[in-house]
Amino acid sequence: MLAKRIIPCLDIKDGRTVKGVNFVSLQDAGDPVELARFYSENGADELVFLDITATKEKRKTFSELVKKIARNINIPFTVGGGISTLDDAKLLVYSGADKVSINSAAVRNPSLINDIAKQFGNQCVVVAIDAKQVGNSWKVYVAGGSIPTELDLFDWAVEAERRGAGEILFTSMDHDGTKNGFANEALARLSAMLTIPVIASGGAGAPEHFSDAFVLGKADAALAASVFHFHEIDMMELKKYLQKQNIPVRV
């Protein structure tokens, strides 16, 4: 069995790391370059950098900040936020990103998935999906979770894979920042439908939430922010805990 991955996420606004609850009430969480270096040296398997207001504010992700972070880490690095064209993706890859994460732009222009996959390979394309439970269904939201669409989470994830996505990063907006655990039923359904890795996001608050995401949710990786940024969970202690649960991780 492949090792499960633990991925800290740096949500960036105005060049600083921030974290909120349910996508709002943002608070400062530190310098992104310092945090990236810390995670690279202390057991993170990968790093995700999301410029969370880039789409709403109609500007591009800070490529200079991407370059600084890439120079300070030695783990795979995914960058997202404001990527709307193949040229945007090229700029970030050439700035040091190993993968690019697309969300709103992929919904507006699904062929962008095909274009990036053709240029850089499927392994370079992470399709991020922000979704909220509405009745018995899960609806996709765009623009940093501020605009609802008619898209169904599961249908969209299947189409994204068909178009060339190498991974799906699923964030449950209902669980985001609540620290009550991941959306494991939805994760398990996604994992059963797809052949590409699924990254769980939204809801981490305790070590058992990570093990639940892997065992119950069948996720391939789990992403979290505030529990790592504010030192509520230590990365290596988490991995030791997961090992005791017979969950394969890199230590």
Short mmCIF file of the C-alpha atoms (twelve columns), coordinates in Angstrom:
data_MODEL
# 
_entry.id   MODEL 
# 
loop_
_atom_site.group_PDB 
_atom_site.id 
_atom_site.type_symbol 
_atom_site.label_atom_id 
_atom_site.label_alt_id 
_atom_site.label_comp_id 
_atom_site.label_asym_id 
_atom_site.label_seq_id 
_atom_site.Cartn_x 
_atom_site.Cartn_y 
_atom_site.Cartn_z 
_atom_site.pdbx_PDB_model_num 
ATOM 1   C CA . MET A 1   0.000   0.000  0.000   1 
ATOM 2   C CA . LEU A 2   1.251   3.482  -0.865  1 
ATOM 3   C CA . ALA A 3   2.156   5.708  2.062   1 
ATOM 4   C CA . LYS A 4   -0.537  8.164  3.073   1 
ATOM 5   C CA . ARG A 5   0.515   11.798 2.793   1 
ATOM 6   C CA . ILE A 6   0.195   14.608 5.338   1 
ATOM 7   C CA . ILE A 7   0.025   18.011 3.656   1 
ATOM 8   C CA . PRO A 8   0.085   21.397 5.392   1 
ATOM 9   C CA . CYS A 9   -1.757  24.113 3.479   1 
ATOM 10  C CA . LEU A 10  -0.664  27.726 3.365   1 
ATOM 11  C CA . ASP A 11  -3.699  29.894 2.614   1 
ATOM 12  C CA . ILE A 12  -2.224  33.198 1.462   1 
ATOM 13  C CA . LYS A 13  -3.830  36.645 1.541   1 
ATOM 14  C CA . ASP A 14  -1.821  39.816 0.934   1 
ATOM 15  C CA . GLY A 15  1.427   37.836 1.191   1 
ATOM 16  C CA . ARG A 16  0.642   36.407 4.660   1 
ATOM 17  C CA . THR A 17  -0.581  32.998 5.792   1 
ATOM 18  C CA . VAL A 18  -4.167  33.169 7.077   1 
ATOM 19  C CA . LYS A 19  -6.760  30.744 8.412   1 
ATOM 20  C CA . GLY A 20  -10.500 31.059 8.944   1 
ATOM 21  C CA . VAL A 21  -13.629 29.048 9.743   1 
ATOM 22  C CA . ASN A 22  -16.039 28.016 6.957   1 
ATOM 23  C CA . PHE A 23  -13.976 30.154 4.547   1 
ATOM 24  C CA . VAL A 24  -14.495 33.409 6.513   1 
ATOM 25  C CA . SER A 25  -13.195 35.197 9.674   1 
ATOM 26  C CA . LEU A 26  -9.568  35.046 8.548   1 
ATOM 27  C CA . GLN A 27  -6.748  35.516 11.057  1 
ATOM 28  C CA . ASP A 28  -3.015  35.872 10.522  1 
ATOM 29  C CA . ALA A 29  -0.968  32.666 10.862  1 
ATOM 30  C CA . GLY A 30  2.537   33.818 9.990   1 
ATOM 31  C CA . ASP A 31  5.115   34.286 7.277   1 
ATOM 32  C CA . PRO A 32  4.611   31.747 4.454   1 
ATOM 33  C CA . VAL A 33  8.312   31.324 3.660   1 
ATOM 34  C CA . GLU A 34  9.195   30.586 7.299   1 
ATOM 35  C CA . LEU A 35  6.261   28.193 7.650   1 
ATOM 36  C CA . ALA A 36  7.145   26.410 4.410   1 
ATOM 37  C CA . ARG A 37  10.734  25.912 5.523   1 
ATOM 38  C CA . PHE A 38  9.570   24.644 8.925   1 
ATOM 39  C CA . TYR A 39  7.216   22.077 7.377   1 
ATOM 40  C CA . SER A 40  9.810   20.918 4.865   1 
ATOM 41  C CA . GLU A 41  12.239  20.236 7.700   1 
ATOM 42  C CA . ASN A 42  9.703   18.672 10.086  1 
ATOM 43  C CA . GLY A 43  8.031   15.808 8.295   1 
ATOM 44  C CA . ALA A 44  5.529   17.245 5.816   1 
ATOM 45  C CA . ASP A 45  5.182   15.070 2.719   1 
ATOM 46  C CA . GLU A 46  4.085   17.916 0.474   1 
ATOM 47  C CA . LEU A 47  3.061   21.544 0.700   1 
ATOM 48  C CA . VAL A 48  0.056   23.350 -0.775  1 
ATOM 49  C CA . PHE A 49  0.071   27.116 -1.330  1 
ATOM 50  C CA . LEU A 50  -3.326  28.691 -2.112  1 
ATOM 51  C CA . ASP A 51  -3.698  32.399 -2.805  1 
ATOM 52  C CA . ILE A 52  -7.280  32.299 -1.545  1 
ATOM 53  C CA . THR A 53  -8.491  35.698 -2.736  1 
ATOM 54  C CA . ALA A 54  -6.751  35.728 -6.118  1 
ATOM 55  C CA . THR A 55  -9.851  34.703 -8.068  1 
ATOM 56  C CA . LYS A 56  -12.250 37.063 -6.297  1 
ATOM 57  C CA . GLU A 57  -9.807  39.958 -6.609  1 
ATOM 58  C CA . LYS A 58  -9.034  39.100 -10.247 1 
ATOM 59  C CA . ARG A 59  -5.259  39.055 -9.913  1 
ATOM 60  C CA . LYS A 60  -2.527  36.509 -10.285 1 
ATOM 61  C CA . THR A 61  -0.824  34.468 -7.604  1 
ATOM 62  C CA . PHE A 62  2.411   36.054 -6.386  1 
ATOM 63  C CA . SER A 63  4.995   34.264 -8.515  1 
ATOM 64  C CA . GLU A 64  7.847   35.919 -6.607  1 
ATOM 65  C CA . LEU A 65  6.572   34.449 -3.349  1 
ATOM 66  C CA . VAL A 66  6.324   31.064 -5.063  1 
ATOM 67  C CA . LYS A 67  9.977   31.359 -6.073  1 
ATOM 68  C CA . LYS A 68  11.028  32.190 -2.496  1 
ATOM 69  C CA . ILE A 69  9.146   29.225 -1.066  1 
ATOM 70  C CA . ALA A 70  10.465  26.829 -3.730  1 
ATOM 71  C CA . ARG A 71  14.037  27.851 -2.882  1 
ATOM 72  C CA . ASN A 72  13.480  27.041 0.789   1 
ATOM 73  C CA . ILE A 73  11.906  23.585 0.631   1 
ATOM 74  C CA . ASN A 74  12.765  20.117 -0.704  1 
ATOM 75  C CA . ILE A 75  9.307   18.523 -0.814  1 
ATOM 76  C CA . PRO A 76  6.673   18.592 -3.594  1 
ATOM 77  C CA . PHE A 77  4.922   21.935 -3.820  1 
ATOM 78  C CA . THR A 78  1.426   22.636 -5.207  1 
ATOM 79  C CA . VAL A 79  0.344   26.193 -6.009  1 
ATOM 80  C CA . GLY A 80  -3.158  27.511 -6.693  1 
ATOM 81  C CA . GLY A 81  -5.142  30.721 -6.802  1 
ATOM 82  C CA . GLY A 82  -6.032  32.895 -9.775  1 
ATOM 83  C CA . ILE A 83  -4.837  30.391 -12.397 1 
ATOM 84  C CA . SER A 84  -7.121  30.939 -15.382 1 
ATOM 85  C CA . THR A 85  -4.938  30.173 -18.416 1 
ATOM 86  C CA . LEU A 86  -2.213  27.784 -19.499 1 
ATOM 87  C CA . ASP A 87  0.226   30.711 -19.371 1 
ATOM 88  C CA . ASP A 88  -0.656  31.273 -15.688 1 
ATOM 89  C CA . ALA A 89  0.158   27.623 -14.994 1 
ATOM 90  C CA . LYS A 90  3.411   27.867 -16.949 1 
ATOM 91  C CA . LEU A 91  4.512   30.899 -14.905 1 
ATOM 92  C CA . LEU A 92  4.007   29.025 -11.638 1 
ATOM 93  C CA . VAL A 93  5.696   25.818 -12.816 1 
ATOM 94  C CA . TYR A 94  8.651   27.836 -14.072 1 
ATOM 95  C CA . SER A 95  8.672   29.687 -10.704 1 
ATOM 96  C CA . GLY A 96  9.143   26.387 -8.859  1 
ATOM 97  C CA . ALA A 97  5.731   24.734 -8.423  1 
ATOM 98  C CA . ASP A 98  5.699   20.948 -8.899  1 
ATOM 99  C CA . LYS A 99  1.920   20.952 -9.397  1 
ATOM 100 C CA . VAL A 100 -0.749  23.560 -10.015 1 
ATOM 101 C CA . SER A 101 -4.166  23.576 -8.380  1 
ATOM 102 C CA . ILE A 102 -7.100  24.911 -10.378 1 
ATOM 103 C CA . ASN A 103 -10.596 25.434 -9.053  1 
ATOM 104 C CA . SER A 104 -12.877 28.237 -10.287 1 
ATOM 105 C CA . ALA A 105 -11.204 28.486 -13.690 1 
ATOM 106 C CA . ALA A 106 -11.629 24.754 -14.277 1 
ATOM 107 C CA . VAL A 107 -15.365 25.089 -13.622 1 
ATOM 108 C CA . ARG A 108 -15.635 28.032 -16.015 1 
ATOM 109 C CA . ASN A 109 -13.388 26.448 -18.646 1 
ATOM 110 C CA . PRO A 110 -13.032 22.668 -18.150 1 
ATOM 111 C CA . SER A 111 -10.695 22.360 -21.152 1 
ATOM 112 C CA . LEU A 112 -8.052  24.138 -19.049 1 
ATOM 113 C CA . ILE A 113 -7.583  20.784 -17.269 1 
ATOM 114 C CA . ASN A 114 -6.868  19.134 -20.614 1 
ATOM 115 C CA . ASP A 115 -4.487  21.918 -21.656 1 
ATOM 116 C CA . ILE A 116 -2.345  21.814 -18.494 1 
ATOM 117 C CA . ALA A 117 -2.276  18.009 -18.465 1 
ATOM 118 C CA . LYS A 118 -1.169  17.956 -22.094 1 
ATOM 119 C CA . GLN A 119 1.582   20.509 -21.429 1 
ATOM 120 C CA . PHE A 120 2.979   19.166 -18.133 1 
ATOM 121 C CA . GLY A 121 1.413   15.712 -17.584 1 
ATOM 122 C CA . ASN A 122 -1.524  14.586 -15.453 1 
ATOM 123 C CA . GLN A 123 0.660   14.443 -12.333 1 
ATOM 124 C CA . CYS A 124 1.002   18.239 -12.493 1 
ATOM 125 C CA . VAL A 125 -2.758  18.952 -12.378 1 
ATOM 126 C CA . VAL A 126 -4.621  19.109 -9.069  1 
ATOM 127 C CA . VAL A 127 -8.299  19.985 -9.429  1 
ATOM 128 C CA . ALA A 128 -9.485  21.552 -6.186  1 
ATOM 129 C CA . ILE A 129 -13.191 21.299 -5.456  1 
ATOM 130 C CA . ASP A 130 -14.905 23.311 -2.714  1 
ATOM 131 C CA . ALA A 131 -18.320 21.831 -1.970  1 
ATOM 132 C CA . LYS A 132 -21.149 22.191 0.519   1 
ATOM 133 C CA . GLN A 133 -23.903 19.736 1.382   1 
ATOM 134 C CA . VAL A 134 -27.300 20.957 0.169   1 
ATOM 135 C CA . GLY A 135 -30.002 18.530 1.210   1 
ATOM 136 C CA . ASN A 136 -28.893 15.107 0.035   1 
ATOM 137 C CA . SER A 137 -26.434 16.424 -2.554  1 
ATOM 138 C CA . TRP A 138 -23.050 18.135 -2.562  1 
ATOM 139 C CA . LYS A 139 -22.883 21.346 -4.590  1 
ATOM 140 C CA . VAL A 140 -19.670 22.861 -5.957  1 
ATOM 141 C CA . TYR A 141 -18.781 26.463 -5.044  1 
ATOM 142 C CA . VAL A 142 -16.295 28.775 -6.767  1 
ATOM 143 C CA . ALA A 143 -14.474 32.069 -6.114  1 
ATOM 144 C CA . GLY A 144 -13.084 31.059 -2.733  1 
ATOM 145 C CA . GLY A 145 -16.338 29.384 -1.730  1 
ATOM 146 C CA . SER A 146 -18.413 32.529 -2.265  1 
ATOM 147 C CA . ILE A 147 -20.449 31.572 -5.360  1 
ATOM 148 C CA . PRO A 148 -22.640 28.444 -5.617  1 
ATOM 149 C CA . THR A 149 -22.920 26.495 -8.872  1 
ATOM 150 C CA . GLU A 150 -25.282 23.792 -10.076 1 
ATOM 151 C CA . LEU A 151 -22.407 21.312 -10.392 1 
ATOM 152 C CA . ASP A 152 -22.533 18.103 -8.373  1 
ATOM 153 C CA . LEU A 153 -19.311 17.274 -6.504  1 
ATOM 154 C CA . PHE A 154 -19.129 13.672 -7.698  1 
ATOM 155 C CA . ASP A 155 -20.061 14.322 -11.323 1 
ATOM 156 C CA . TRP A 156 -17.522 17.134 -11.522 1 
ATOM 157 C CA . ALA A 157 -14.746 15.046 -9.943  1 
ATOM 158 C CA . VAL A 158 -15.327 12.251 -12.478 1 
ATOM 159 C CA . GLU A 159 -15.211 14.753 -15.365 1 
ATOM 160 C CA . ALA A 160 -12.038 16.338 -13.979 1 
ATOM 161 C CA . GLU A 161 -10.329 12.944 -13.910 1 
ATOM 162 C CA . ARG A 162 -11.498 12.182 -17.446 1 
ATOM 163 C CA . ARG A 163 -10.033 15.475 -18.650 1 
ATOM 164 C CA . GLY A 164 -6.606  14.780 -17.148 1 
ATOM 165 C CA . ALA A 165 -6.585  15.714 -13.471 1 
ATOM 166 C CA . GLY A 166 -3.921  13.808 -11.566 1 
ATOM 167 C CA . GLU A 167 -5.463  14.437 -8.138  1 
ATOM 168 C CA . ILE A 168 -8.656  15.802 -6.594  1 
ATOM 169 C CA . LEU A 169 -8.359  18.123 -3.598  1 
ATOM 170 C CA . PHE A 170 -11.805 18.042 -1.976  1 
ATOM 171 C CA . THR A 171 -12.603 20.636 0.677   1 
ATOM 172 C CA . SER A 172 -15.852 20.328 2.589   1 
ATOM 173 C CA . MET A 173 -16.930 23.894 3.266   1 
ATOM 174 C CA . ASP A 174 -19.220 22.625 6.030   1 
ATOM 175 C CA . HIS A 175 -16.236 21.138 7.855   1 
ATOM 176 C CA . ASP A 176 -13.592 23.783 7.067   1 
ATOM 177 C CA . GLY A 177 -11.963 25.160 10.214  1 
ATOM 178 C CA . THR A 178 -14.436 23.443 12.545  1 
ATOM 179 C CA . LYS A 179 -11.897 20.852 13.788  1 
ATOM 180 C CA . ASN A 180 -14.677 18.265 14.006  1 
ATOM 181 C CA . GLY A 181 -13.267 15.832 11.458  1 
ATOM 182 C CA . PHE A 182 -13.289 15.403 7.680   1 
ATOM 183 C CA . ALA A 183 -16.322 14.644 5.469   1 
ATOM 184 C CA . ASN A 184 -15.551 10.934 5.458   1 
ATOM 185 C CA . GLU A 185 -18.705 9.641  3.744   1 
ATOM 186 C CA . ALA A 186 -18.227 11.980 0.803   1 
ATOM 187 C CA . LEU A 187 -14.509 11.159 0.718   1 
ATOM 188 C CA . ALA A 188 -15.189 7.421  0.605   1 
ATOM 189 C CA . ARG A 189 -17.672 7.897  -2.218  1 
ATOM 190 C CA . LEU A 190 -15.180 10.000 -4.186  1 
ATOM 191 C CA . SER A 191 -12.392 7.478  -3.610  1 
ATOM 192 C CA . ALA A 192 -14.592 4.638  -4.848  1 
ATOM 193 C CA . MET A 193 -15.531 6.517  -8.025  1 
ATOM 194 C CA . LEU A 194 -12.067 7.721  -9.021  1 
ATOM 195 C CA . THR A 195 -8.793  6.022  -9.925  1 
ATOM 196 C CA . ILE A 196 -6.669  9.100  -9.078  1 
ATOM 197 C CA . PRO A 197 -5.671  10.131 -5.533  1 
ATOM 198 C CA . VAL A 198 -8.131  12.079 -3.381  1 
ATOM 199 C CA . ILE A 199 -6.840  14.663 -0.887  1 
ATOM 200 C CA . ALA A 200 -9.086  15.306 2.125   1 
ATOM 201 C CA . SER A 201 -9.421  18.905 3.274   1 
ATOM 202 C CA . GLY A 202 -11.587 20.677 5.823   1 
ATOM 203 C CA . GLY A 203 -12.145 19.679 9.439   1 
ATOM 204 C CA . ALA A 204 -8.874  18.406 10.927  1 
ATOM 205 C CA . GLY A 205 -8.733  18.958 14.661  1 
ATOM 206 C CA . ALA A 206 -7.194  15.849 16.223  1 
ATOM 207 C CA . PRO A 207 -4.947  12.935 15.199  1 
ATOM 208 C CA . GLU A 208 -7.900  10.550 15.003  1 
ATOM 209 C CA . HIS A 209 -9.479  12.762 12.348  1 
ATOM 210 C CA . PHE A 210 -6.549  11.969 10.061  1 
ATOM 211 C CA . SER A 211 -6.794  8.240  10.684  1 
ATOM 212 C CA . ASP A 212 -10.562 8.401  10.041  1 
ATOM 213 C CA . ALA A 213 -9.937  10.187 6.726   1 
ATOM 214 C CA . PHE A 214 -7.609  7.370  5.672   1 
ATOM 215 C CA . VAL A 215 -9.570  4.408  7.059   1 
ATOM 216 C CA . LEU A 216 -13.197 5.554  6.736   1 
ATOM 217 C CA . GLY A 217 -12.778 8.122  3.974   1 
ATOM 218 C CA . LYS A 218 -10.268 6.059  1.960   1 
ATOM 219 C CA . ALA A 219 -8.354  9.282  1.239   1 
ATOM 220 C CA . ASP A 220 -4.833  9.117  -0.176  1 
ATOM 221 C CA . ALA A 221 -3.705  12.297 1.586   1 
ATOM 222 C CA . ALA A 222 -4.994  14.655 4.246   1 
ATOM 223 C CA . LEU A 223 -4.508  18.393 4.210   1 
ATOM 224 C CA . ALA A 224 -4.740  20.760 7.169   1 
ATOM 225 C CA . ALA A 225 -3.785  24.285 8.089   1 
ATOM 226 C CA . SER A 226 -4.512  25.812 11.494  1 
ATOM 227 C CA . VAL A 227 -3.762  22.710 13.578  1 
ATOM 228 C CA . PHE A 228 -0.242  22.780 12.145  1 
ATOM 229 C CA . HIS A 229 0.231   26.561 11.942  1 
ATOM 230 C CA . PHE A 230 -0.716  27.074 15.593  1 
ATOM 231 C CA . HIS A 231 1.177   23.967 16.790  1 
ATOM 232 C CA . GLU A 232 -1.929  22.156 18.011  1 
ATOM 233 C CA . ILE A 233 -0.722  18.987 16.284  1 
ATOM 234 C CA . ASP A 234 2.937   18.111 15.810  1 
ATOM 235 C CA . MET A 235 3.644   16.587 12.393  1 
ATOM 236 C CA . MET A 236 5.977   13.835 13.571  1 
ATOM 237 C CA . GLU A 237 3.807   12.962 16.566  1 
ATOM 238 C CA . LEU A 238 0.865   12.660 14.185  1 
ATOM 239 C CA . LYS A 239 2.809   10.304 11.942  1 
ATOM 240 C CA . LYS A 240 3.851   8.147  14.905  1 
ATOM 241 C CA . TYR A 241 0.197   7.977  15.951  1 
ATOM 242 C CA . LEU A 242 -0.836  6.905  12.446  1 
ATOM 243 C CA . GLN A 243 1.864   4.229  12.387  1 
ATOM 244 C CA . LYS A 244 0.409   2.783  15.603  1 
ATOM 245 C CA . GLN A 245 -2.931  2.603  13.771  1 
ATOM 246 C CA . ASN A 246 -1.211  0.536  11.045  1 
ATOM 247 C CA . ILE A 247 -1.564  3.378  8.545   1 
ATOM 248 C CA . PRO A 248 1.510   3.574  6.273   1 
ATOM 249 C CA . VAL A 249 3.237   6.971  6.433   1 
ATOM 250 C CA . ARG A 250 6.748   8.225  5.728   1 
ATOM 251 C CA . VAL A 251 8.666   9.064  8.904   1 
# 
